[in-house]
PDB file of C-alpha atoms in Angstrom:
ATOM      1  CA  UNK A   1     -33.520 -10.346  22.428  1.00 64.00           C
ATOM      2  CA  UNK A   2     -31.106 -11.220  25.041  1.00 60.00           C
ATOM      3  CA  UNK A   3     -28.424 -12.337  22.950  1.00 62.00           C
ATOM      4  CA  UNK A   4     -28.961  -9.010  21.011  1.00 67.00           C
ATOM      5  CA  UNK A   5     -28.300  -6.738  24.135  1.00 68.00           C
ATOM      6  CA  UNK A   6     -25.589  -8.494  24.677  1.00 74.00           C
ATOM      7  CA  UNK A   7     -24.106  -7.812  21.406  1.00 69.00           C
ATOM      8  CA  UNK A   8     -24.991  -3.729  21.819  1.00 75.00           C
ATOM      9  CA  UNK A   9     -23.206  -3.901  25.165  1.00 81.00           C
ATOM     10  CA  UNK A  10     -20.339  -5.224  23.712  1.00 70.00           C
ATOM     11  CA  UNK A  11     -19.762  -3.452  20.737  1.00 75.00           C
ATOM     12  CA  UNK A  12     -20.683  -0.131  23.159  1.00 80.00           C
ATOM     13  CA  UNK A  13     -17.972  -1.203  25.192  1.00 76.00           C
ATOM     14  CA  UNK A  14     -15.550  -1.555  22.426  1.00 79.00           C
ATOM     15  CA  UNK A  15     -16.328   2.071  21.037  1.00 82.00           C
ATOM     16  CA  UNK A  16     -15.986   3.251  24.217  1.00 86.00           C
ATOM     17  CA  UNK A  17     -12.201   2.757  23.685  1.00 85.00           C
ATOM     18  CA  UNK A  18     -12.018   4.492  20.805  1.00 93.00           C
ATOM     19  CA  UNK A  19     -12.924   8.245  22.359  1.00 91.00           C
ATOM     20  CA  UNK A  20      -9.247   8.922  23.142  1.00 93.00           C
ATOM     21  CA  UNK A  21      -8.370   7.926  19.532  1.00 95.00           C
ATOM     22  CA  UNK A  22      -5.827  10.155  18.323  1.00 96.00           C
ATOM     23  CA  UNK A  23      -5.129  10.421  14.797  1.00 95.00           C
ATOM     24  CA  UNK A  24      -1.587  12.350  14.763  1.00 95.00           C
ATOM     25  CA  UNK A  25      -0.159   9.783  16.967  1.00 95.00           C
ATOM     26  CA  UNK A  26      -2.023   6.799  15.142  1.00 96.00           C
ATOM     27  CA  UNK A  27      -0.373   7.462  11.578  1.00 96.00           C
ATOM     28  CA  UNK A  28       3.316   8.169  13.408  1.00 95.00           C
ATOM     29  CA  UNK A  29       2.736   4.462  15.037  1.00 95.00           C
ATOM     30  CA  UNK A  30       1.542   2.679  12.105  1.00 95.00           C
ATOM     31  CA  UNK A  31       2.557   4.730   8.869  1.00 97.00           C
ATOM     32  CA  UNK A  32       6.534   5.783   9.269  1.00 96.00           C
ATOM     33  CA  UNK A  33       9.355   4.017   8.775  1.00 96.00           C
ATOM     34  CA  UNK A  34      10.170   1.382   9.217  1.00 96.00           C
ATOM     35  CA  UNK A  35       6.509   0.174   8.501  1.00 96.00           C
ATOM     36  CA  UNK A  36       6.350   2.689   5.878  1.00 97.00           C
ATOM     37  CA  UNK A  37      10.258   2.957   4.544  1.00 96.00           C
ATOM     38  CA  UNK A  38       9.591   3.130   0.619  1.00 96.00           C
ATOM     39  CA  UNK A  39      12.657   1.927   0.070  1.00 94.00           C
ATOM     40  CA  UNK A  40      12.306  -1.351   0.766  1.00 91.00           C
ATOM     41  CA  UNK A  41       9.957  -4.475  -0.313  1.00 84.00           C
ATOM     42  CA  UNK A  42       9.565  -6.133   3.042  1.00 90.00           C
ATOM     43  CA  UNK A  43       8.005  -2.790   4.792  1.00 96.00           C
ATOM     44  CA  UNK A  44       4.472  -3.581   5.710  1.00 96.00           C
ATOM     45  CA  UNK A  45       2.966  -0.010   3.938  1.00 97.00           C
ATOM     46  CA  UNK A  46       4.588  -0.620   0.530  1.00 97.00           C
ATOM     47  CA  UNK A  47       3.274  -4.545   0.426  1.00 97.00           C
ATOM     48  CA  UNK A  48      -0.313  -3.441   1.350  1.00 98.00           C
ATOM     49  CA  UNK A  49      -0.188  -0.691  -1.525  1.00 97.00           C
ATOM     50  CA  UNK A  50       0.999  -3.040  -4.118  1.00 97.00           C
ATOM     51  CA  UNK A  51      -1.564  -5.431  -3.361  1.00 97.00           C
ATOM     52  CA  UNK A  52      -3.631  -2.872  -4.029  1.00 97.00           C
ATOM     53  CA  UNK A  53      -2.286  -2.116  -7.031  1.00 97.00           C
ATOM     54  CA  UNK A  54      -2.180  -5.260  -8.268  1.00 96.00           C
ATOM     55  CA  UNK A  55      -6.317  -5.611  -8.019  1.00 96.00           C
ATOM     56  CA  UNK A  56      -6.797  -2.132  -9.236  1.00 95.00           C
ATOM     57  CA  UNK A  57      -4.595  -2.948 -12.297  1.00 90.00           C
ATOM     58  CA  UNK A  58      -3.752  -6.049 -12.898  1.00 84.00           C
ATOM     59  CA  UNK A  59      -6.884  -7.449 -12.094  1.00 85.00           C
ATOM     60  CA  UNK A  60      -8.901  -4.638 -13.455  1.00 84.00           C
ATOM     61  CA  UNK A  61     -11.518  -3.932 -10.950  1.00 95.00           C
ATOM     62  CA  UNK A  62     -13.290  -0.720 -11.818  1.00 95.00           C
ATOM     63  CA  UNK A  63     -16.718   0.874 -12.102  1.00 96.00           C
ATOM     64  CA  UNK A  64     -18.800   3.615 -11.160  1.00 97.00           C
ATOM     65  CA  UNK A  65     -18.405   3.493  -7.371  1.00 98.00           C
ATOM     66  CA  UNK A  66     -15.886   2.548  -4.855  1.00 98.00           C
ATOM     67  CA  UNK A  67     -16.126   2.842  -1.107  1.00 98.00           C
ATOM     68  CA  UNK A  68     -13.697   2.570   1.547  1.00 98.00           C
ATOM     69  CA  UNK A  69     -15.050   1.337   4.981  1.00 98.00           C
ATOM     70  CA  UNK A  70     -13.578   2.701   8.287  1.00 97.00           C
ATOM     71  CA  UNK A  71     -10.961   4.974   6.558  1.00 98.00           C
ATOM     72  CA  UNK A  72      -9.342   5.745   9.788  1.00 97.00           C
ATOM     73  CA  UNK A  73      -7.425   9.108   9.050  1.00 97.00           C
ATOM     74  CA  UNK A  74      -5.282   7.323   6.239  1.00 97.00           C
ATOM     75  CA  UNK A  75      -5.701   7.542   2.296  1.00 97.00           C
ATOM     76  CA  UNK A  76      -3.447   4.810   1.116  1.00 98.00           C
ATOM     77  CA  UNK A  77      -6.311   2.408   0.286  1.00 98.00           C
ATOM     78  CA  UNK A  78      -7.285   4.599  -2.345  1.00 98.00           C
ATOM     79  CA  UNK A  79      -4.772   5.790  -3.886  1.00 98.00           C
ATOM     80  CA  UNK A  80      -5.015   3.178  -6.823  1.00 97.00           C
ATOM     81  CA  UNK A  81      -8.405   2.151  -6.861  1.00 97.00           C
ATOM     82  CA  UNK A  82      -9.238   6.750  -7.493  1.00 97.00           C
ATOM     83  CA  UNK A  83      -7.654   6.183 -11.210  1.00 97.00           C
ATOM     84  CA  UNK A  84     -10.725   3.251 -12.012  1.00 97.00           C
ATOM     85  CA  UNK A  85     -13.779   4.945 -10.268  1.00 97.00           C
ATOM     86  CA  UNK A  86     -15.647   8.181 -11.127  1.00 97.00           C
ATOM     87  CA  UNK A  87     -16.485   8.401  -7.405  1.00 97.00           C
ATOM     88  CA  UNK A  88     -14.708   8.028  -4.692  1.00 98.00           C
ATOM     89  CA  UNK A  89     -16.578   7.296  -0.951  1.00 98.00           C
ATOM     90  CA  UNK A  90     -14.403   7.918   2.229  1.00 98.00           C
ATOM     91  CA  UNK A  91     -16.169   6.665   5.820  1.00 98.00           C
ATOM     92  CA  UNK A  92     -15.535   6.335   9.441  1.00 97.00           C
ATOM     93  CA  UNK A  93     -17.025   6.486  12.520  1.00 96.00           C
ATOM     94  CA  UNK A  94     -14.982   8.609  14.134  1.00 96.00           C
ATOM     95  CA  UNK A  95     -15.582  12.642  13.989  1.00 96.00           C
ATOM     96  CA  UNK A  96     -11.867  13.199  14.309  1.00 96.00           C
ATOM     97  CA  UNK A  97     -10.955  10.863  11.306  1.00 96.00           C
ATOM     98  CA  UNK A  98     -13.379  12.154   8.987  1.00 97.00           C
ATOM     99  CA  UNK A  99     -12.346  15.580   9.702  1.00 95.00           C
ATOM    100  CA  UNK A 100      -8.582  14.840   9.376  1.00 95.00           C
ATOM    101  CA  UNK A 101      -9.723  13.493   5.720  1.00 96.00           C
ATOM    102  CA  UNK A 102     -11.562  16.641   5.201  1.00 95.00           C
ATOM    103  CA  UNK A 103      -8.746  18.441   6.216  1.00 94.00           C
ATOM    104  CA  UNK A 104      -6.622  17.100   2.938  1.00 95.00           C
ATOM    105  CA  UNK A 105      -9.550  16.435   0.514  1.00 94.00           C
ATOM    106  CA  UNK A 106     -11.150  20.188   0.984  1.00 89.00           C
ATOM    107  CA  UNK A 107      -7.667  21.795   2.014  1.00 78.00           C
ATOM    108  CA  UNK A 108      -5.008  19.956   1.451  1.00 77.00           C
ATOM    109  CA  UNK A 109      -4.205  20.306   5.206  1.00 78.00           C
ATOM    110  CA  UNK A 110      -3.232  17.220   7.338  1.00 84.00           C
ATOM    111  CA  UNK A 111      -1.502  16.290  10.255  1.00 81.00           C
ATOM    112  CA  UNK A 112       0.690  13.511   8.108  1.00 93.00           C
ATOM    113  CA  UNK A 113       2.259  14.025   4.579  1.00 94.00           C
ATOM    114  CA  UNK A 114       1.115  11.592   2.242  1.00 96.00           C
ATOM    115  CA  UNK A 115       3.586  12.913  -0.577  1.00 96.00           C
ATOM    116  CA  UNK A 116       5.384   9.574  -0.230  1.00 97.00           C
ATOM    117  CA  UNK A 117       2.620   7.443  -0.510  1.00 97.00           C
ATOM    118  CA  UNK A 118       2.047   9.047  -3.616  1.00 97.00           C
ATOM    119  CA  UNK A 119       5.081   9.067  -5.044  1.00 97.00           C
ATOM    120  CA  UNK A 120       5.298   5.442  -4.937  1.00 97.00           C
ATOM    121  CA  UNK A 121       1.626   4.795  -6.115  1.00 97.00           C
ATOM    122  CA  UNK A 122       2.766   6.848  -9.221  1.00 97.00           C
ATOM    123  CA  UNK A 123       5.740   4.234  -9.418  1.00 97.00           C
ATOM    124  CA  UNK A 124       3.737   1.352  -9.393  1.00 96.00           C
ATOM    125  CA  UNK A 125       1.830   2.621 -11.796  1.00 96.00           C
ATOM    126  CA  UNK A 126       4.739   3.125 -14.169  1.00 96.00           C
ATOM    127  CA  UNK A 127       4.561   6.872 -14.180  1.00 95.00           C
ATOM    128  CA  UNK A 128       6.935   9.392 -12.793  1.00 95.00           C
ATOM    129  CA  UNK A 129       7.208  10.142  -9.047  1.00 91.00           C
ATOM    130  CA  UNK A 130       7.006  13.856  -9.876  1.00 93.00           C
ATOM    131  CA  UNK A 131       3.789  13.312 -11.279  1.00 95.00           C
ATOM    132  CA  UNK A 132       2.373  12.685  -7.383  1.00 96.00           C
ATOM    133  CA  UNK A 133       0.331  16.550  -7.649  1.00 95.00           C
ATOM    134  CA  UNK A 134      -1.761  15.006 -10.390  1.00 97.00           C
ATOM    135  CA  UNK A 135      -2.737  11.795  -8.493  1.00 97.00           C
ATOM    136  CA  UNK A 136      -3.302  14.083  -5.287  1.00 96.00           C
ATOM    137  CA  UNK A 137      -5.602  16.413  -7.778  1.00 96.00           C
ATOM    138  CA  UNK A 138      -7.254  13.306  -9.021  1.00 97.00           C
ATOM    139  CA  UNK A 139      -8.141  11.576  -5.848  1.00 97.00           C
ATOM    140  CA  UNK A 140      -9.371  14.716  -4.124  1.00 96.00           C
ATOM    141  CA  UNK A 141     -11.989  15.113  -7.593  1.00 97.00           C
ATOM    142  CA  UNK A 142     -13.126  11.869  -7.082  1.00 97.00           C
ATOM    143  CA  UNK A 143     -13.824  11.471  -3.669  1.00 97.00           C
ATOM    144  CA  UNK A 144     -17.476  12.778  -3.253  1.00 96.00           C
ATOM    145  CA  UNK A 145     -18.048  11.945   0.278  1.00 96.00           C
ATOM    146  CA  UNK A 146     -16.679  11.357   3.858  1.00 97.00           C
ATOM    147  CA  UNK A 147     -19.768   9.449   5.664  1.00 97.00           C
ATOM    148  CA  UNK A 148     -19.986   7.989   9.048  1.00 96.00           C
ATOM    149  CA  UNK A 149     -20.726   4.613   9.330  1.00 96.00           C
ATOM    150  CA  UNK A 150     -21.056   2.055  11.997  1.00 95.00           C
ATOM    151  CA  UNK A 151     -20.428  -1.807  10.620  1.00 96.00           C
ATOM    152  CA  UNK A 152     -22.213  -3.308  13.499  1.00 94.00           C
ATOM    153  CA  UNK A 153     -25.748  -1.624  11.639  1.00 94.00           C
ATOM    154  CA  UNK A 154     -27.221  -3.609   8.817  1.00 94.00           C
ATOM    155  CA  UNK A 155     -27.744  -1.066   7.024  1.00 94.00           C
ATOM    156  CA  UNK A 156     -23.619   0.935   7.544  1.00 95.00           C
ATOM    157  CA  UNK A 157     -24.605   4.408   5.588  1.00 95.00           C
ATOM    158  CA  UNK A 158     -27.222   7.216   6.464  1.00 93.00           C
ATOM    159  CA  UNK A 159     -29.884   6.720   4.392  1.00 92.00           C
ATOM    160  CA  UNK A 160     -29.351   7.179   0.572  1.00 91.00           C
ATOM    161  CA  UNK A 161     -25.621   7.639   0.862  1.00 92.00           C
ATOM    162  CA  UNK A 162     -25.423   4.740  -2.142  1.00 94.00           C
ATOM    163  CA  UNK A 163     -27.882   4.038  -5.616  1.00 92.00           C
ATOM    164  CA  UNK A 164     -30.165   0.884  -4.210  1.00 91.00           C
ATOM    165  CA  UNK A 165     -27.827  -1.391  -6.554  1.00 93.00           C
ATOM    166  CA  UNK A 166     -25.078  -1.024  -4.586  1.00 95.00           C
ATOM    167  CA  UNK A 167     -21.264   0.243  -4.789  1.00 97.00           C
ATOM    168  CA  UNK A 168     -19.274  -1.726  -7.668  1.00 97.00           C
ATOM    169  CA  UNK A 169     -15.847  -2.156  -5.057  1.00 98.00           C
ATOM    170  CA  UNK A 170     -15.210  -1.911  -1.201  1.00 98.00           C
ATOM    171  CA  UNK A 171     -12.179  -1.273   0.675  1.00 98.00           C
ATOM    172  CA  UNK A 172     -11.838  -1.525   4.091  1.00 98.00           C
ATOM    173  CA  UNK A 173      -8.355  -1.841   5.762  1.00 98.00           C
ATOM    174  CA  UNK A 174      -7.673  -2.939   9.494  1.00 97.00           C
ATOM    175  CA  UNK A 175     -11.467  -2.005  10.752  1.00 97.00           C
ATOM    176  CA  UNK A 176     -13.512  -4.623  11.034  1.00 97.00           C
ATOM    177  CA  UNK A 177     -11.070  -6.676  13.743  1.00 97.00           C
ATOM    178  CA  UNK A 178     -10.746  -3.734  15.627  1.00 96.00           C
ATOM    179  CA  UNK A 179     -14.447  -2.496  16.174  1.00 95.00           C
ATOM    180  CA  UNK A 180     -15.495  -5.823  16.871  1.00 94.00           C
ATOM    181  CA  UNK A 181     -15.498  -7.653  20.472  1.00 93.00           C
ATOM    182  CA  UNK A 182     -15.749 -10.984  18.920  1.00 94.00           C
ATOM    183  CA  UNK A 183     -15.477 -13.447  15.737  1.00 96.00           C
ATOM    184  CA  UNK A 184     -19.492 -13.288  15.556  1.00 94.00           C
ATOM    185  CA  UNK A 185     -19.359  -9.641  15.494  1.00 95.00           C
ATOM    186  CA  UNK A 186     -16.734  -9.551  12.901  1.00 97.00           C
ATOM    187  CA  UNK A 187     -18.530 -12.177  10.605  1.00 97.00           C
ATOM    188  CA  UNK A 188     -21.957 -10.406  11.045  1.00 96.00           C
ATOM    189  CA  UNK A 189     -20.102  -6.693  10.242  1.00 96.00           C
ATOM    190  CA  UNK A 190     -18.562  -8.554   6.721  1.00 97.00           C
ATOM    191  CA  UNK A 191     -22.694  -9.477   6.219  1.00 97.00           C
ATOM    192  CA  UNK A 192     -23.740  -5.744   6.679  1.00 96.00           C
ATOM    193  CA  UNK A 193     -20.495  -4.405   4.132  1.00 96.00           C
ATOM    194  CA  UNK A 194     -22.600  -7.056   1.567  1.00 96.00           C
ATOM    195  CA  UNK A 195     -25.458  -4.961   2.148  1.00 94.00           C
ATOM    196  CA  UNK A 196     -23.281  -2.164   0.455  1.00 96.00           C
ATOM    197  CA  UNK A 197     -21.584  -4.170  -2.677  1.00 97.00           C
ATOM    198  CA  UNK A 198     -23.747  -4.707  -5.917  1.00 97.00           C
ATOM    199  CA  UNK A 199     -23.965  -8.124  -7.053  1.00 96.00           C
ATOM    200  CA  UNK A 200     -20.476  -8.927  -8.819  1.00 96.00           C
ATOM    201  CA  UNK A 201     -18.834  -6.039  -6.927  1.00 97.00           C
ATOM    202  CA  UNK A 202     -15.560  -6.967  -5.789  1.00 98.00           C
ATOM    203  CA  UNK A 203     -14.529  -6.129  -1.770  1.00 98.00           C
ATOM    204  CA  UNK A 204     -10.545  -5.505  -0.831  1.00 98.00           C
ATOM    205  CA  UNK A 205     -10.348  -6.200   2.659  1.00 98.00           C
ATOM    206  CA  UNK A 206      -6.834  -5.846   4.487  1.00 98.00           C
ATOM    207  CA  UNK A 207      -6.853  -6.652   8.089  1.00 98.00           C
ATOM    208  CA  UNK A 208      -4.202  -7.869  11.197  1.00 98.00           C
ATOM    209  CA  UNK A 209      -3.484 -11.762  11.799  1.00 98.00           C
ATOM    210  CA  UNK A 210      -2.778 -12.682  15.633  1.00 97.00           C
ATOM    211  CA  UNK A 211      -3.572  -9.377  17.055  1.00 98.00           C
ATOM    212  CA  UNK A 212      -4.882  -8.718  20.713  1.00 97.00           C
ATOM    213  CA  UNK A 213      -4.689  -4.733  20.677  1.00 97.00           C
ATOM    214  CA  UNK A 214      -2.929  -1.642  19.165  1.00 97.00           C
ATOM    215  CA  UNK A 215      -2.521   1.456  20.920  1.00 96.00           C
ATOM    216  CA  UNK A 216      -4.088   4.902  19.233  1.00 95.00           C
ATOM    217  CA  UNK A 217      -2.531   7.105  21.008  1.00 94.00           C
ATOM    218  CA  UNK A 218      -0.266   7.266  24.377  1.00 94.00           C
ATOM    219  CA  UNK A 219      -2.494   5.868  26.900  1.00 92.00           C
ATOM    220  CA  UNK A 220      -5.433   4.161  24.431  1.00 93.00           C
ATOM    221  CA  UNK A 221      -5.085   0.832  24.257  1.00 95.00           C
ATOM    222  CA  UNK A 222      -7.743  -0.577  21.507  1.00 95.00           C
ATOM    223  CA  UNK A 223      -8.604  -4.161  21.912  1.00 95.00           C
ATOM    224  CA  UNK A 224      -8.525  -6.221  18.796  1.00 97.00           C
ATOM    225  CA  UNK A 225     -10.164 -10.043  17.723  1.00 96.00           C
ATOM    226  CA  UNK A 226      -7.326 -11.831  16.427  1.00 97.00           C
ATOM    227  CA  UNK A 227      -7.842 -13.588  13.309  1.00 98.00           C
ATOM    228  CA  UNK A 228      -6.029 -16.320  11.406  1.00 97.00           C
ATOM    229  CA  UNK A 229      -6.176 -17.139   7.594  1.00 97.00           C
ATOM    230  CA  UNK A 230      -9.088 -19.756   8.586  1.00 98.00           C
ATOM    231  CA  UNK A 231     -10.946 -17.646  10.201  1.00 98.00           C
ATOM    232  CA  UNK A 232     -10.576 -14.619   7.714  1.00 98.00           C
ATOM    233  CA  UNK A 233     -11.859 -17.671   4.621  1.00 98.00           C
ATOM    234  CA  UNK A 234     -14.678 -18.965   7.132  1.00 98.00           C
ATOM    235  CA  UNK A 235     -16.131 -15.079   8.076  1.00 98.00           C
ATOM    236  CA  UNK A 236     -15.860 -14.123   4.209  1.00 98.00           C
ATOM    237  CA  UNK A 237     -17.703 -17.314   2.842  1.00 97.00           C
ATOM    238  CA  UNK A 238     -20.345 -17.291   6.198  1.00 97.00           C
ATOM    239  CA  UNK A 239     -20.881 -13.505   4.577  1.00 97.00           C
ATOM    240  CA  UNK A 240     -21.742 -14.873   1.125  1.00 96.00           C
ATOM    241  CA  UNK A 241     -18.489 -14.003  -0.401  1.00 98.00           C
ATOM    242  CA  UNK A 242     -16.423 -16.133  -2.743  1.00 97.00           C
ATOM    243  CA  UNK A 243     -12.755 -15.652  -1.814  1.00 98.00           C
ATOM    244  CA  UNK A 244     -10.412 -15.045  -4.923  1.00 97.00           C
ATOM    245  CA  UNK A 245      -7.189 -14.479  -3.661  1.00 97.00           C
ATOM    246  CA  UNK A 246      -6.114 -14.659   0.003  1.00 98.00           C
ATOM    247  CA  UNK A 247      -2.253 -13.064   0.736  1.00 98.00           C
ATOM    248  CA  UNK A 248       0.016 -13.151   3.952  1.00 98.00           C
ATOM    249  CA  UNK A 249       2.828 -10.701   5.207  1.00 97.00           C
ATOM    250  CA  UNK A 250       4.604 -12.364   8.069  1.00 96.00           C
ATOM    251  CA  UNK A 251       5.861  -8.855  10.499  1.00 95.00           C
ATOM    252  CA  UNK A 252       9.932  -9.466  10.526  1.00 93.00           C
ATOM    253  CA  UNK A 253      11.485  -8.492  13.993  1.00 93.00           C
ATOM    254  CA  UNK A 254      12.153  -4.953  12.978  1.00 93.00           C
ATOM    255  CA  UNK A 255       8.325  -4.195  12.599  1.00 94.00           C
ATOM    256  CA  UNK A 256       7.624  -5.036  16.209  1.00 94.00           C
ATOM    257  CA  UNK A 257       7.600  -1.470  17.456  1.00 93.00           C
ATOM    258  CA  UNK A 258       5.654  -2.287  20.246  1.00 94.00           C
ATOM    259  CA  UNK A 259       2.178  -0.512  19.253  1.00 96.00           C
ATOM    260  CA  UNK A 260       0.407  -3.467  18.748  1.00 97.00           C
ATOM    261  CA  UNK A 261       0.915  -7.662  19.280  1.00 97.00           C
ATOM    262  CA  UNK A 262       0.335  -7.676  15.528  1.00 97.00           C
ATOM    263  CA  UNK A 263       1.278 -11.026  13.754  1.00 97.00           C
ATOM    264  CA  UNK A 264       0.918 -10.794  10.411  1.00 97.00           C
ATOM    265  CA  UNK A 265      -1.003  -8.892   7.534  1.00 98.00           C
ATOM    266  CA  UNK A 266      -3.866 -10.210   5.085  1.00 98.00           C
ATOM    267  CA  UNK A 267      -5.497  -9.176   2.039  1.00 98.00           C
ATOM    268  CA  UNK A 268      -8.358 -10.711   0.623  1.00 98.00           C
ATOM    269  CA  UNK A 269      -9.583 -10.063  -2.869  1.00 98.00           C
ATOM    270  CA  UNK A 270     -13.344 -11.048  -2.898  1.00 97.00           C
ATOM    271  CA  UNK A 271     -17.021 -10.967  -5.329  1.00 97.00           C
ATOM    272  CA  UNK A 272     -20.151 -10.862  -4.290  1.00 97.00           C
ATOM    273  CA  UNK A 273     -22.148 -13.644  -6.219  1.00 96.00           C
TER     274      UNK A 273
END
């Protein structure tokens, strides 16, 4: 009991942090050039979208159902994944994030144009650039939901949000790390997303390598547990998962712009036995 009121204190400390979040200035920190400049292969946003991609497509993961965990105010992590799923669950557990993805899924209003992001999904996909309205009409016809959700439950979702077998795919980029004030937190948070996942359903998770913090605004400074590639395999397989593919991106000097102590990038393509 006492090491459990620990735990609530700590992850209420670490939400705490996260009431001067600021989506506007988030998405200018993390999602413009030169992390997001399209026109390059070593930009941090056009990796993490191909790797996406790649399991979407290449690798075929599809089904009925596929949720994203701790959206954030971003889109990007669905943008594939919308084009193998009849329905489409967005989730965060911040009120300002999930209306800033109301804003563009009800009326295509946002604080951040994701016309790029788009553009070069369509690309990857081998389609036209100009064809970026249909994907936009696609994903917003898909997506069926934006819950709240809070990792640190064991049971993430208000009550019936999912069918009792689960969601066939999970997503959930750069979340986990950052709502969690330690490795145990983080490794019990992965057990309570396997609460979510039917058995054989496949989980995309994307997350930072050797970060301390990132800053969500001005004067918010969130802190972050860093992670290595050892640690990302260890919390995954002390989860229950069986790790399929583990990818790096190493940050080159230019994508230090001093909003986080950010190392690296993973992505981990994952089943649930």
């Amino acid at each position: 009991m006492e090491r459990e009121n620990r735990r609530e204190k700590a992850v209420a400390a670490v939400a705490a942090f996260y009431r001067g979040f600021d989506p506007k200035e988030y998405l200018k920190y993390n999602y413009t050039p030169p992390r997001a400049d399209f026109s390059r292969s070593d930009s941090i946003v056009p990796w993490k979208l191909n790797c996406l991609h790649k399991a979407f497509n290449e690798d075929s993961i599809k089904g009925d159902i596929l949720v994203d965990v701790g959206s954030g105010p971003t889109l990007y992590q669905v943008m594939s994944g919308c084009e193998h799923f009849n329905r489409v669950i967005l989730s965060d557990f911040l009120e300002v994030n999930r209306n800033e993805l109301n804003k563009w899924i009800k009326d295509g209003e946002s604080n951040f144009d994701w016309t790029p992001y788009l553009q070069h999904v369509c690309k990857l996909e081998g389609r036209s650039s100009s064809e970026w309205q249909v994907k936009a009409a696609r994903l917003r016809s898909v997506v069926t939901d934006v819950f709240p959700v809070n990792v640190h439950d064991p049971n993430p979702f208000p009550p019936r949000s999912l069918p009792a077998s689960g969601a066939d795919c999970l997503v959930s980029s750069f979340c986990l790390e950052s709502v969690s004030p330690d490795i145990s937190s983080f490794t019990d948070a992965l057990c309570n997303l396997s609460s979510l996942l039917r058995n054989g359903g496949h989980l995309l998770l994307i997350g930072a390598l050797g970060e301390s913090f990132y800053m969500a605004a001005p004067d918010v400074r969130i802190p972050v547990v860093p992670l290595d590639e050892a640690q990302v395999c260890s919390s995954l397989s002390a989860s229950g998962f069986d790790l399929l593919q583990l990818s790096v991106y190493r940050l080159t000097p230019d994508m230090l712009v001093g909003v986080d102590d950010v190392k690296g990038v993973f992505f981990a393509k994952a089943r649930k036995p």
